Amino acid sequence: MTSISANLQAVAARIAAAALAAGRDPASIALLAVSKTRPAEDVRAAALAGQTAFGENYVQEGVDKIDALRGLALEWHFIGPLQSNKTRAVAQAFDWVHGIERLKIAERLSAQRDVHLPPLQVCIQVNVSGELSKSGVAPGDAAALARAVAGLPRLQLRGLMCIPEPSEDEALLRTRFATLRRLKDELVEGGLMLDTLSMGMSHDLELAIAEGATMVRVGTAIFGERRQL
Ligand SMILES: *Cc1c(COP(=O)(O)O)cnc(C)c1O
């Protein structure tokens, strides 16, 4: 067994234990393997071990891996910051985008998504850390952005995503994740059909699952320490 497949098993066990502790079905939590900075061969090893969904932060690196591994029928999520001059490549190559924080970017992705492809699945990134973070829409602006994005023809709005500020304070991190969950619940009550809370990484996935995560994004715990680009 490769270390990647052993790591995948260990992460699956962590997800299952956290789900059971929270009274949730482990099958309700998807694992996104974050493969940024890893060679395509590491993705292939994870795919051979049964992992199907992968996350990338850098457009060109992601597109290159998607091309190299096309035969494996994997699902690719763009999870990095996205500038408007890179939207076309993302709209054409990826299945999901997690970090929507501006309507202009969403409009470009919708306009550039090939009509022969399924709609691009998207999440709105919310800044749950206030002044401690610069990325994501402010919680108070999330509903308006969500309604606008939900109306775009080639996108399917699936839910919300957050990256809390780095912290060792578990109680604090839980409040950040809870903020995202409450916001999603409010949007659902307001009539939007959302099923995704993308939150939790290698060091805090248990806390995110306790607060309702439906997708955890895990890199280091699967692939080891990141390589420098
Ligand atoms: C790198 C990254 C992850 C994975 O982080 P790990 O700590 O390696 O698990 C998750 N989400 C985003 C947005 C990332 O950039």
Coordinates of N, CA and C and ligand atoms in Angstrom, one line a residue:
M1 N 0.8 -1.2 0.0 CA 0.0 0.0 0.0 C 0.9 1.2 0.0
T2 N 0.6 2.2 -0.9 CA 1.4 3.4 -0.9 C 1.0 4.3 0.4
S3 N 1.9 5.2 0.7 CA 1.5 6.0 1.8 C 0.3 6.9 1.5
I4 N 0.1 7.3 0.3 CA -1.1 8.1 -0.1 C -2.3 7.3 0.2
S5 N -2.4 6.0 -0.2 CA -3.6 5.3 0.1 C -3.8 5.0 1.6
A6 N -2.7 4.8 2.3 CA -2.8 4.7 3.8 C -3.3 6.0 4.4
N7 N -2.8 7.1 3.9 CA -3.3 8.4 4.4 C -4.7 8.6 4.1
L8 N -5.1 8.2 2.9 CA -6.6 8.4 2.5 C -7.4 7.6 3.5
Q9 N -7.0 6.4 3.8 CA -7.8 5.6 4.8 C -7.8 6.2 6.1
A10 N -6.7 6.8 6.6 CA -6.7 7.5 7.9 C -7.6 8.7 7.9
V11 N -7.6 9.4 6.8 CA -8.5 10.6 6.7 C -10.0 10.2 6.7
A12 N -10.3 9.1 6.0 CA -11.6 8.6 5.9 C -12.1 8.2 7.3
A13 N -11.1 7.6 8.1 CA -11.5 7.1 9.5 C -11.7 8.4 10.4
R14 N -10.9 9.4 10.2 CA -11.2 10.7 10.9 C -12.5 11.2 10.6
I15 N -12.9 11.3 9.3 CA -14.2 11.8 8.9 C -15.3 11.0 9.5
A16 N -15.1 9.7 9.5 CA -16.2 8.8 10.0 C -16.4 9.0 11.5
A17 N -15.2 9.0 12.2 CA -15.3 9.2 13.7 C -16.0 10.5 14.0
A18 N -15.6 11.6 13.3 CA -16.1 12.9 13.6 C -17.6 13.0 13.3
A19 N -18.0 12.3 12.2 CA -19.4 12.3 11.8 C -20.2 11.5 12.9
L20 N -19.7 10.4 13.3 CA -20.5 9.6 14.3 C -20.6 10.4 15.6
A21 N -19.5 11.0 16.0 CA -19.5 11.8 17.2 C -20.5 12.9 17.2
A22 N -20.8 13.4 15.9 CA -21.8 14.5 15.8 C -23.2 13.9 15.5
G23 N -23.3 12.6 15.5 CA -24.6 12.0 15.1 C -25.0 12.2 13.7
R24 N -23.9 12.2 12.8 CA -24.2 12.4 11.4 C -23.8 11.1 10.6
D25 N -24.3 10.9 9.4 CA -24.0 9.8 8.6 C -22.6 10.2 7.9
P26 N -21.6 9.3 8.1 CA -20.3 9.6 7.4 C -20.4 9.8 5.9
A27 N -21.4 9.1 5.3 CA -21.6 9.2 3.9 C -22.1 10.6 3.4
S28 N -22.5 11.4 4.4 CA -23.0 12.8 4.0 C -21.8 13.8 4.0
I29 N -20.6 13.3 4.1 CA -19.4 14.2 4.1 C -18.5 13.8 3.0
A30 N -18.3 14.6 2.0 CA -17.4 14.3 0.9 C -16.0 14.8 1.2
L31 N -15.1 14.0 0.7 CA -13.7 14.3 0.8 C -13.1 14.9 -0.5
L32 N -12.6 16.1 -0.4 CA -11.9 16.7 -1.5 C -10.4 16.6 -1.3
A33 N -9.7 15.9 -2.1 CA -8.3 15.8 -1.9 C -7.6 17.0 -2.6
V34 N -6.9 17.8 -1.8 CA -6.3 19.0 -2.3 C -4.9 18.7 -2.8
S35 N -4.7 18.7 -4.2 CA -3.5 18.2 -4.8 C -2.6 19.3 -5.3
K36 N -2.8 20.6 -4.9 CA -2.0 21.7 -5.3 C -0.5 21.4 -4.9
T37 N 0.3 21.7 -5.8 CA 1.8 21.5 -5.7 C 2.3 20.1 -5.8
R38 N 1.3 19.1 -5.9 CA 1.7 17.7 -6.0 C 1.7 17.3 -7.5
P39 N 2.6 16.4 -7.9 CA 2.7 16.0 -9.2 C 1.5 15.1 -9.6
A40 N 1.2 15.0 -10.9 CA 0.1 14.3 -11.4 C 0.2 12.8 -10.9
E41 N 1.4 12.3 -10.7 CA 1.5 10.9 -10.3 C 1.0 10.7 -8.9
D42 N 1.0 11.7 -8.0 CA 0.4 11.6 -6.7 C -1.1 11.5 -6.8
V43 N -1.6 12.3 -7.8 CA -3.1 12.3 -8.0 C -3.5 10.9 -8.5
R44 N -2.7 10.4 -9.4 CA -3.0 9.1 -9.9 C -3.0 8.0 -8.8
A45 N -2.0 8.1 -7.9 CA -2.0 7.1 -6.8 C -3.2 7.2 -6.0
A46 N -3.7 8.5 -5.7 CA -4.9 8.7 -4.9 C -6.1 8.1 -5.6
A47 N -6.1 8.4 -7.0 CA -7.2 7.9 -7.8 C -7.3 6.4 -7.8
L48 N -6.1 5.7 -7.8 CA -6.1 4.3 -7.8 C -6.6 3.7 -6.5
A49 N -6.4 4.6 -5.4 CA -6.9 4.2 -4.1 C -8.4 4.5 -3.9
G50 N -9.0 5.0 -5.0 CA -10.5 5.2 -4.9 C -10.9 6.7 -4.8
Q51 N -10.0 7.6 -4.6 CA -10.4 9.0 -4.5 C -10.8 9.6 -5.8
T52 N -11.9 10.3 -5.9 CA -12.3 10.8 -7.2 C -12.3 12.4 -7.3
A53 N -12.4 13.1 -6.2 CA -12.5 14.5 -6.3 C -11.2 15.2 -5.8
F54 N -10.7 16.1 -6.6 CA -9.4 16.8 -6.4 C -9.6 18.3 -6.4
G55 N -8.8 19.0 -5.6 CA -8.9 20.4 -5.5 C -7.5 21.0 -5.9
E56 N -7.6 22.1 -6.7 CA -6.4 22.8 -7.2 C -6.5 24.3 -6.9
N57 N -5.4 25.0 -6.6 CA -5.4 26.4 -6.3 C -4.9 27.3 -7.4
Y58 N -4.1 26.7 -8.3 CA -3.5 27.5 -9.4 C -3.9 27.0 -10.7
V59 N -4.4 28.0 -11.6 CA -5.1 27.7 -12.8 C -4.2 26.8 -13.7
Q60 N -3.0 27.3 -14.1 CA -2.3 26.5 -15.1 C -1.9 25.2 -14.5
E61 N -1.4 25.1 -13.3 CA -1.1 23.8 -12.7 C -2.2 22.8 -12.7
G62 N -3.4 23.3 -12.4 CA -4.6 22.5 -12.4 C -4.9 22.0 -13.8
V63 N -4.9 22.9 -14.7 CA -5.3 22.6 -16.1 C -4.3 21.5 -16.6
D64 N -3.0 21.7 -16.3 CA -2.0 20.7 -16.8 C -2.3 19.3 -16.2
K65 N -2.7 19.2 -14.9 CA -3.0 17.9 -14.3 C -4.3 17.3 -14.9
I66 N -5.3 18.2 -15.1 CA -6.5 17.7 -15.7 C -6.3 17.1 -17.1
D67 N -5.4 17.8 -17.9 CA -5.1 17.2 -19.2 C -4.4 15.9 -19.1
A68 N -3.4 15.9 -18.1 CA -2.6 14.7 -18.0 C -3.3 13.4 -17.5
L69 N -4.4 13.7 -16.8 CA -5.2 12.6 -16.2 C -6.6 12.4 -16.7
R70 N -6.8 12.9 -18.0 CA -8.1 12.9 -18.5 C -8.8 11.6 -18.5
G71 N -8.0 10.5 -18.8 CA -8.6 9.2 -18.9 C -9.2 8.6 -17.6
L72 N -8.9 9.3 -16.4 CA -9.3 8.7 -15.1 C -10.7 9.2 -14.7
A73 N -11.3 10.1 -15.5 CA -12.7 10.6 -15.2 C -12.8 11.1 -13.7
L74 N -11.9 12.0 -13.4 CA -11.9 12.6 -12.0 C -12.8 13.9 -12.0
E75 N -13.1 14.3 -10.8 CA -13.9 15.6 -10.6 C -12.9 16.6 -10.1
W76 N -12.9 17.8 -10.7 CA -11.9 18.8 -10.4 C -12.5 20.0 -9.8
H77 N -12.0 20.5 -8.7 CA -12.5 21.6 -8.0 C -11.5 22.7 -8.0
F78 N -11.8 23.9 -8.4 CA -10.9 25.1 -8.3 C -11.2 25.7 -7.0
I79 N -10.1 25.8 -6.1 CA -10.4 26.3 -4.7 C -9.5 27.5 -4.4
G80 N -8.8 28.0 -5.4 CA -7.9 29.2 -5.1 C -8.5 30.5 -5.5
P81 N -7.8 31.6 -5.2 CA -8.3 32.9 -5.6 C -8.3 32.9 -7.2
L82 N -9.3 33.6 -7.7 CA -9.5 33.6 -9.2 C -9.6 35.0 -9.7
Q83 N -8.7 35.3 -10.6 CA -8.7 36.7 -11.3 C -9.5 36.6 -12.6
S84 N -10.0 37.7 -13.0 CA -10.9 37.7 -14.1 C -10.2 37.3 -15.4
N85 N -8.9 37.5 -15.5 CA -8.2 37.0 -16.8 C -8.0 35.5 -16.8
K86 N -8.3 34.8 -15.8 CA -8.1 33.3 -15.7 C -9.5 32.6 -15.7
T87 N -10.6 33.3 -15.8 CA -11.9 32.6 -15.7 C -12.1 31.6 -16.8
R88 N -11.7 32.0 -18.0 CA -12.0 31.1 -19.2 C -11.5 29.7 -19.0
A89 N -10.2 29.6 -18.6 CA -9.5 28.3 -18.5 C -10.3 27.5 -17.4
V90 N -10.7 28.2 -16.3 CA -11.3 27.5 -15.2 C -12.7 27.0 -15.7
A91 N -13.4 27.9 -16.4 CA -14.8 27.5 -16.9 C -14.8 26.4 -17.8
Q92 N -13.7 26.2 -18.5 CA -13.6 25.2 -19.5 C -13.1 23.8 -18.9
A93 N -12.2 23.9 -17.9 CA -11.6 22.7 -17.5 C -12.1 22.1 -16.2
F94 N -12.7 22.9 -15.3 CA -13.0 22.4 -13.9 C -14.5 22.1 -13.8
D95 N -14.9 21.3 -12.8 CA -16.2 21.0 -12.5 C -16.9 21.9 -11.5
W96 N -16.0 22.3 -10.5 CA -16.5 23.1 -9.4 C -15.6 24.3 -9.2
V97 N -16.1 25.4 -8.7 CA -15.3 26.5 -8.2 C -15.8 26.9 -6.8
H98 N -15.0 26.9 -5.8 CA -15.4 27.2 -4.4 C -15.3 28.6 -4.0
G99 N -14.5 29.4 -4.6 CA -14.1 30.7 -4.0 C -14.8 31.9 -4.6
I100 N -16.1 31.8 -5.1 CA -16.8 32.9 -5.7 C -17.0 34.0 -4.6
E101 N -16.5 35.2 -4.9 CA -16.7 36.3 -3.9 C -17.1 37.6 -4.6
R102 N -17.2 37.6 -5.9 CA -17.6 38.8 -6.7 C -18.5 38.3 -7.8
L103 N -19.6 39.1 -8.0 CA -20.5 38.8 -9.1 C -19.9 38.8 -10.5
K104 N -18.9 39.7 -10.6 CA -18.3 39.9 -12.0 C -17.6 38.5 -12.4
I105 N -16.9 37.9 -11.4 CA -16.2 36.7 -11.7 C -17.3 35.6 -12.0
A106 N -18.3 35.5 -11.3 CA -19.4 34.5 -11.5 C -20.0 34.7 -12.9
E107 N -20.2 36.0 -13.3 CA -20.8 36.3 -14.6 C -19.9 35.8 -15.7
R108 N -18.6 36.1 -15.5 CA -17.7 35.6 -16.6 C -17.6 34.1 -16.7
L109 N -17.6 33.4 -15.5 CA -17.6 32.0 -15.6 C -18.8 31.4 -16.3
S110 N -20.0 32.0 -16.0 CA -21.2 31.6 -16.6 C -21.2 31.8 -18.1
A111 N -20.7 33.0 -18.5 CA -20.7 33.3 -20.0 C -19.7 32.4 -20.7
Q112 N -18.6 32.0 -20.0 CA -17.6 31.2 -20.7 C -17.7 29.7 -20.5
R113 N -18.7 29.3 -19.8 CA -18.9 27.8 -19.6 C -19.6 27.3 -20.9
D114 N -18.9 26.3 -21.5 CA -19.4 25.6 -22.7 C -20.8 25.1 -22.5
V115 N -21.7 25.4 -23.5 CA -23.1 24.9 -23.3 C -23.1 23.3 -23.4
H116 N -22.1 22.7 -23.9 CA -22.1 21.2 -24.0 C -21.7 20.6 -22.6
L117 N -21.1 21.4 -21.8 CA -20.7 20.9 -20.4 C -21.9 21.0 -19.4
P118 N -21.9 20.2 -18.4 CA -22.9 20.5 -17.3 C -22.6 21.8 -16.7
P119 N -23.6 22.4 -16.0 CA -23.3 23.7 -15.4 C -22.1 23.6 -14.4
L120 N -21.4 24.7 -14.3 CA -20.3 24.7 -13.3 C -20.9 24.8 -11.9
Q121 N -20.4 23.9 -11.1 CA -20.9 23.9 -9.7 C -20.2 24.9 -8.8
V122 N -20.8 25.8 -8.1 CA -20.1 26.8 -7.5 C -20.5 27.0 -6.0
C123 N -19.6 27.5 -5.2 CA -19.8 27.9 -3.8 C -19.4 29.3 -3.7
I124 N -20.1 30.1 -2.8 CA -19.7 31.4 -2.5 C -18.8 31.4 -1.3
Q125 N -17.6 32.1 -1.4 CA -16.7 32.1 -0.2 C -17.1 33.3 0.7
V126 N -17.3 32.9 1.9 CA -17.7 33.9 2.9 C -16.5 34.2 3.9
N127 N -16.3 35.5 4.2 CA -15.3 35.9 5.1 C -15.9 35.8 6.5
V128 N -15.6 34.7 7.2 CA -16.2 34.5 8.5 C -15.3 35.0 9.6
S129 N -14.1 35.6 9.2 CA -13.1 36.0 10.2 C -13.0 37.5 10.3
G130 N -13.9 38.3 9.7 CA -13.9 39.7 9.9 C -12.6 40.3 9.3
E131 N -12.1 41.2 10.1 CA -10.9 42.0 9.6 C -9.7 41.1 9.6
L132 N -9.8 39.8 10.1 CA -8.6 39.0 10.1 C -8.4 38.3 8.8
S133 N -9.3 38.5 7.9 CA -9.2 37.9 6.5 C -9.6 38.9 5.5
K134 N -8.9 38.8 4.3 CA -9.3 39.7 3.2 C -10.2 39.0 2.2
S135 N -10.2 37.6 2.1 CA -10.9 37.0 1.1 C -12.3 36.5 1.5
G136 N -13.2 36.6 0.6 CA -14.6 36.2 0.9 C -15.5 37.4 1.0
V137 N -16.8 37.2 0.7 CA -17.8 38.2 0.8 C -18.1 38.3 2.3
A138 N -18.4 39.6 2.8 CA -18.9 39.7 4.2 C -20.2 39.0 4.4
P139 N -20.4 38.4 5.6 CA -21.6 37.6 5.8 C -22.9 38.4 5.5
G140 N -22.9 39.7 5.7 CA -24.0 40.5 5.5 C -24.3 40.7 4.0
D141 N -23.3 40.5 3.1 CA -23.5 40.7 1.7 C -23.7 39.3 1.0
A142 N -23.6 38.2 1.7 CA -23.7 36.9 1.1 C -25.0 36.6 0.4
A143 N -26.1 37.0 1.1 CA -27.4 36.7 0.5 C -27.6 37.3 -0.8
A144 N -27.3 38.6 -1.0 CA -27.5 39.3 -2.2 C -26.6 38.7 -3.3
L145 N -25.4 38.3 -3.0 CA -24.5 37.7 -4.0 C -25.0 36.3 -4.3
A146 N -25.5 35.6 -3.4 CA -26.0 34.2 -3.6 C -27.2 34.3 -4.6
R147 N -28.1 35.2 -4.3 CA -29.3 35.3 -5.2 C -28.9 35.7 -6.6
A148 N -27.9 36.6 -6.8 CA -27.5 37.0 -8.1 C -26.8 35.8 -8.8
V149 N -25.9 35.1 -8.1 CA -25.2 33.9 -8.7 C -26.2 32.8 -9.1
A150 N -27.2 32.6 -8.2 CA -28.2 31.5 -8.5 C -28.9 31.8 -9.8
G151 N -29.0 33.0 -10.2 CA -29.7 33.4 -11.4 C -28.9 33.2 -12.7
L152 N -27.6 32.9 -12.6 CA -26.8 32.8 -13.8 C -27.0 31.5 -14.5
P153 N -27.2 31.5 -15.8 CA -27.6 30.3 -16.5 C -26.7 29.1 -16.5
R154 N -25.4 29.3 -16.5 CA -24.4 28.2 -16.7 C -23.7 27.8 -15.4
L155 N -24.2 28.4 -14.3 CA -23.7 28.0 -13.0 C -24.8 27.4 -12.2
Q156 N -24.4 26.5 -11.3 CA -25.3 25.9 -10.3 C -24.8 26.2 -8.9
L157 N -25.4 27.1 -8.2 CA -25.0 27.5 -6.9 C -25.3 26.3 -5.9
R158 N -24.2 25.8 -5.3 CA -24.3 24.6 -4.4 C -24.3 24.9 -3.0
G159 N -23.6 26.0 -2.6 CA -23.5 26.3 -1.2 C -22.4 27.4 -0.9
L160 N -21.9 27.3 0.3 CA -20.9 28.2 0.9 C -19.6 27.6 1.2
M161 N -18.6 28.4 1.2 CA -17.2 27.9 1.6 C -16.6 28.9 2.5
C162 N -15.7 28.5 3.4 CA -14.9 29.4 4.2 C -13.6 28.9 4.5
I163 N -12.6 29.8 4.7 CA -11.3 29.5 5.2 C -11.1 30.4 6.4
P164 N -11.3 29.9 7.6 CA -11.1 30.7 8.8 C -9.6 31.2 8.9
E165 N -9.4 32.2 9.7 CA -8.0 32.6 10.0 C -7.3 31.5 10.7
P166 N -6.0 31.3 10.5 CA -5.2 30.3 11.2 C -5.3 30.5 12.7
S167 N -5.6 29.4 13.4 CA -5.7 29.6 14.9 C -5.6 28.2 15.5
E168 N -5.1 28.2 16.7 CA -5.1 27.0 17.5 C -6.3 26.9 18.4
D169 N -7.1 27.9 18.4 CA -8.2 28.0 19.3 C -9.4 27.3 18.8
E170 N -9.7 26.1 19.3 CA -10.7 25.2 18.7 C -12.1 25.9 18.8
A171 N -12.3 26.5 20.0 CA -13.6 27.1 20.2 C -13.9 28.2 19.2
L172 N -12.8 29.0 18.9 CA -13.0 30.1 18.0 C -13.2 29.5 16.6
L173 N -12.5 28.5 16.2 CA -12.7 27.9 14.9 C -14.2 27.4 14.7
R174 N -14.6 26.8 15.8 CA -16.0 26.3 15.7 C -17.0 27.4 15.5
T175 N -16.8 28.5 16.2 CA -17.7 29.7 15.9 C -17.7 30.1 14.5
R176 N -16.5 30.1 13.9 CA -16.4 30.5 12.5 C -17.2 29.5 11.6
F177 N -17.0 28.2 11.8 CA -17.8 27.2 11.0 C -19.3 27.3 11.3
A178 N -19.6 27.6 12.5 CA -21.0 27.8 12.8 C -21.7 29.0 12.1
T179 N -20.9 30.0 12.0 CA -21.3 31.2 11.2 C -21.7 30.8 9.8
L180 N -20.9 30.0 9.2 CA -21.1 29.6 7.8 C -22.4 28.7 7.7
R181 N -22.5 27.8 8.7 CA -23.7 26.9 8.7 C -25.0 27.8 8.9
R182 N -25.0 28.7 9.8 CA -26.2 29.5 10.0 C -26.5 30.3 8.8
L183 N -25.5 30.8 8.1 CA -25.8 31.6 6.9 C -26.4 30.7 5.8
K184 N -25.9 29.5 5.7 CA -26.5 28.6 4.7 C -27.9 28.3 5.1
D185 N -28.1 28.0 6.3 CA -29.5 27.7 6.8 C -30.5 28.9 6.4
E186 N -30.0 30.1 6.7 CA -30.8 31.3 6.3 C -31.1 31.4 4.9
L187 N -30.1 31.1 4.0 CA -30.3 31.2 2.6 C -31.3 30.1 2.1
V188 N -31.2 28.9 2.8 CA -32.1 27.8 2.4 C -33.6 28.2 2.8
E189 N -33.7 28.8 4.0 CA -35.0 29.2 4.5 C -35.5 30.3 3.5
G190 N -34.6 31.1 2.9 CA -35.0 32.1 2.0 C -35.4 31.6 0.6
G191 N -35.2 30.3 0.4 CA -35.7 29.7 -0.8 C -34.6 29.2 -1.8
L192 N -33.3 29.4 -1.4 CA -32.2 28.9 -2.3 C -32.0 27.4 -2.0
M193 N -31.8 26.6 -3.0 CA -31.6 25.2 -2.8 C -30.1 24.9 -2.7
L194 N -29.5 24.9 -1.5 CA -28.1 24.7 -1.3 C -27.9 23.4 -0.5
D195 N -26.9 22.7 -0.9 CA -26.6 21.4 -0.2 C -25.2 21.3 0.3
T196 N -24.4 22.3 0.1 CA -22.9 22.2 0.3 C -22.4 23.2 1.3
L197 N -21.7 22.7 2.3 CA -20.9 23.5 3.2 C -19.4 23.1 3.1
S198 N -18.6 23.8 2.3 CA -17.2 23.4 2.1 C -16.4 24.1 3.1
M199 N -16.0 23.3 4.2 CA -15.2 23.8 5.3 C -14.5 22.7 6.0
G200 N -13.3 23.0 6.5 CA -12.5 22.1 7.2 C -11.3 21.6 6.4
M201 N -10.1 21.6 7.0 CA -8.9 21.2 6.3 C -8.2 20.2 7.1
S202 N -6.9 19.9 6.8 CA -6.3 18.8 7.5 C -6.3 18.9 9.1
H203 N -6.1 20.1 9.6 CA -5.9 20.3 11.0 C -7.3 20.5 11.8
D204 N -8.3 20.8 11.0 CA -9.6 21.2 11.7 C -10.8 20.5 11.2
L205 N -10.7 19.4 10.4 CA -11.8 18.8 9.8 C -12.8 18.3 10.8
E206 N -12.4 17.9 12.0 CA -13.3 17.4 13.0 C -14.2 18.5 13.5
L207 N -13.6 19.7 13.6 CA -14.4 20.8 14.1 C -15.5 21.2 13.1
A208 N -15.0 21.2 11.8 CA -15.9 21.6 10.7 C -17.1 20.6 10.6
I209 N -16.8 19.3 10.7 CA -17.8 18.3 10.6 C -18.8 18.4 11.8
A210 N -18.3 18.7 13.0 CA -19.2 19.0 14.1 C -20.1 20.1 13.9
E211 N -19.7 21.1 13.0 CA -20.6 22.2 12.7 C -21.4 22.1 11.4
G212 N -21.3 20.9 10.8 CA -22.1 20.6 9.6 C -21.5 20.6 8.3
A213 N -20.1 20.6 8.2 CA -19.5 20.5 6.9 C -20.0 19.3 6.1
T214 N -20.2 19.6 4.8 CA -20.6 18.5 3.9 C -19.4 18.1 2.9
M215 N -18.4 19.0 2.9 CA -17.2 18.7 2.1 C -16.0 19.2 2.8
V216 N -15.1 18.4 3.1 CA -13.8 18.8 3.7 C -12.7 18.8 2.7
R217 N -11.8 19.8 2.7 CA -10.8 20.0 1.7 C -9.4 19.7 2.4
V218 N -8.9 18.5 2.0 CA -7.7 18.0 2.8 C -6.5 17.8 1.8
G219 N -5.4 18.5 2.2 CA -4.2 18.3 1.4 C -3.1 17.6 2.1
T220 N -2.5 18.3 3.1 CA -1.4 17.7 3.8 C -1.6 16.4 4.4
A221 N -2.7 16.1 5.0 CA -3.0 14.8 5.7 C -3.0 13.7 4.7
I222 N -3.2 14.0 3.4 CA -3.2 12.9 2.4 C -1.9 12.8 1.7
F223 N -1.3 14.0 1.3 CA -0.2 14.0 0.4 C 1.1 14.3 1.1
G224 N 1.1 14.6 2.4 CA 2.3 15.1 3.1 C 2.5 16.6 3.0
E225 N 3.6 17.0 3.5 CA 3.9 18.5 3.5 C 4.0 18.9 2.1
R226 N 3.5 20.2 1.8 CA 3.5 20.7 0.5 C 4.8 21.0 0.0
R227 N 5.0 20.8 -1.4 CA 6.3 21.2 -2.0 C 6.2 22.7 -2.3
Q228 N 7.4 23.3 -2.4 CA 7.5 24.7 -2.8 C 7.3 24.7 -4.3
L229 N 6.5 25.7 -4.8 CA 6.4 25.8 -6.3 C 7.6 26.5 -6.8
Ligands
LIG1 C1 -4.4 24.2 0.5 C2 -5.8 24.3 0.8 C3 -6.5 23.3 1.5 C4 -5.8 22.1 2.1 O1 -5.1 22.5 3.3 P1 -4.3 21.4 4.2 O2 -4.0 22.1 5.4 O3 -3.1 21.0 3.4 O4 -5.3 20.3 4.4 C5 -7.9 23.5 1.7 N1 -8.5 24.5 1.2 C6 -7.9 25.5 0.5 C7 -8.7 26.6 0.0 C8 -6.5 25.4 0.3 O5 -5.9 26.4 -0.4

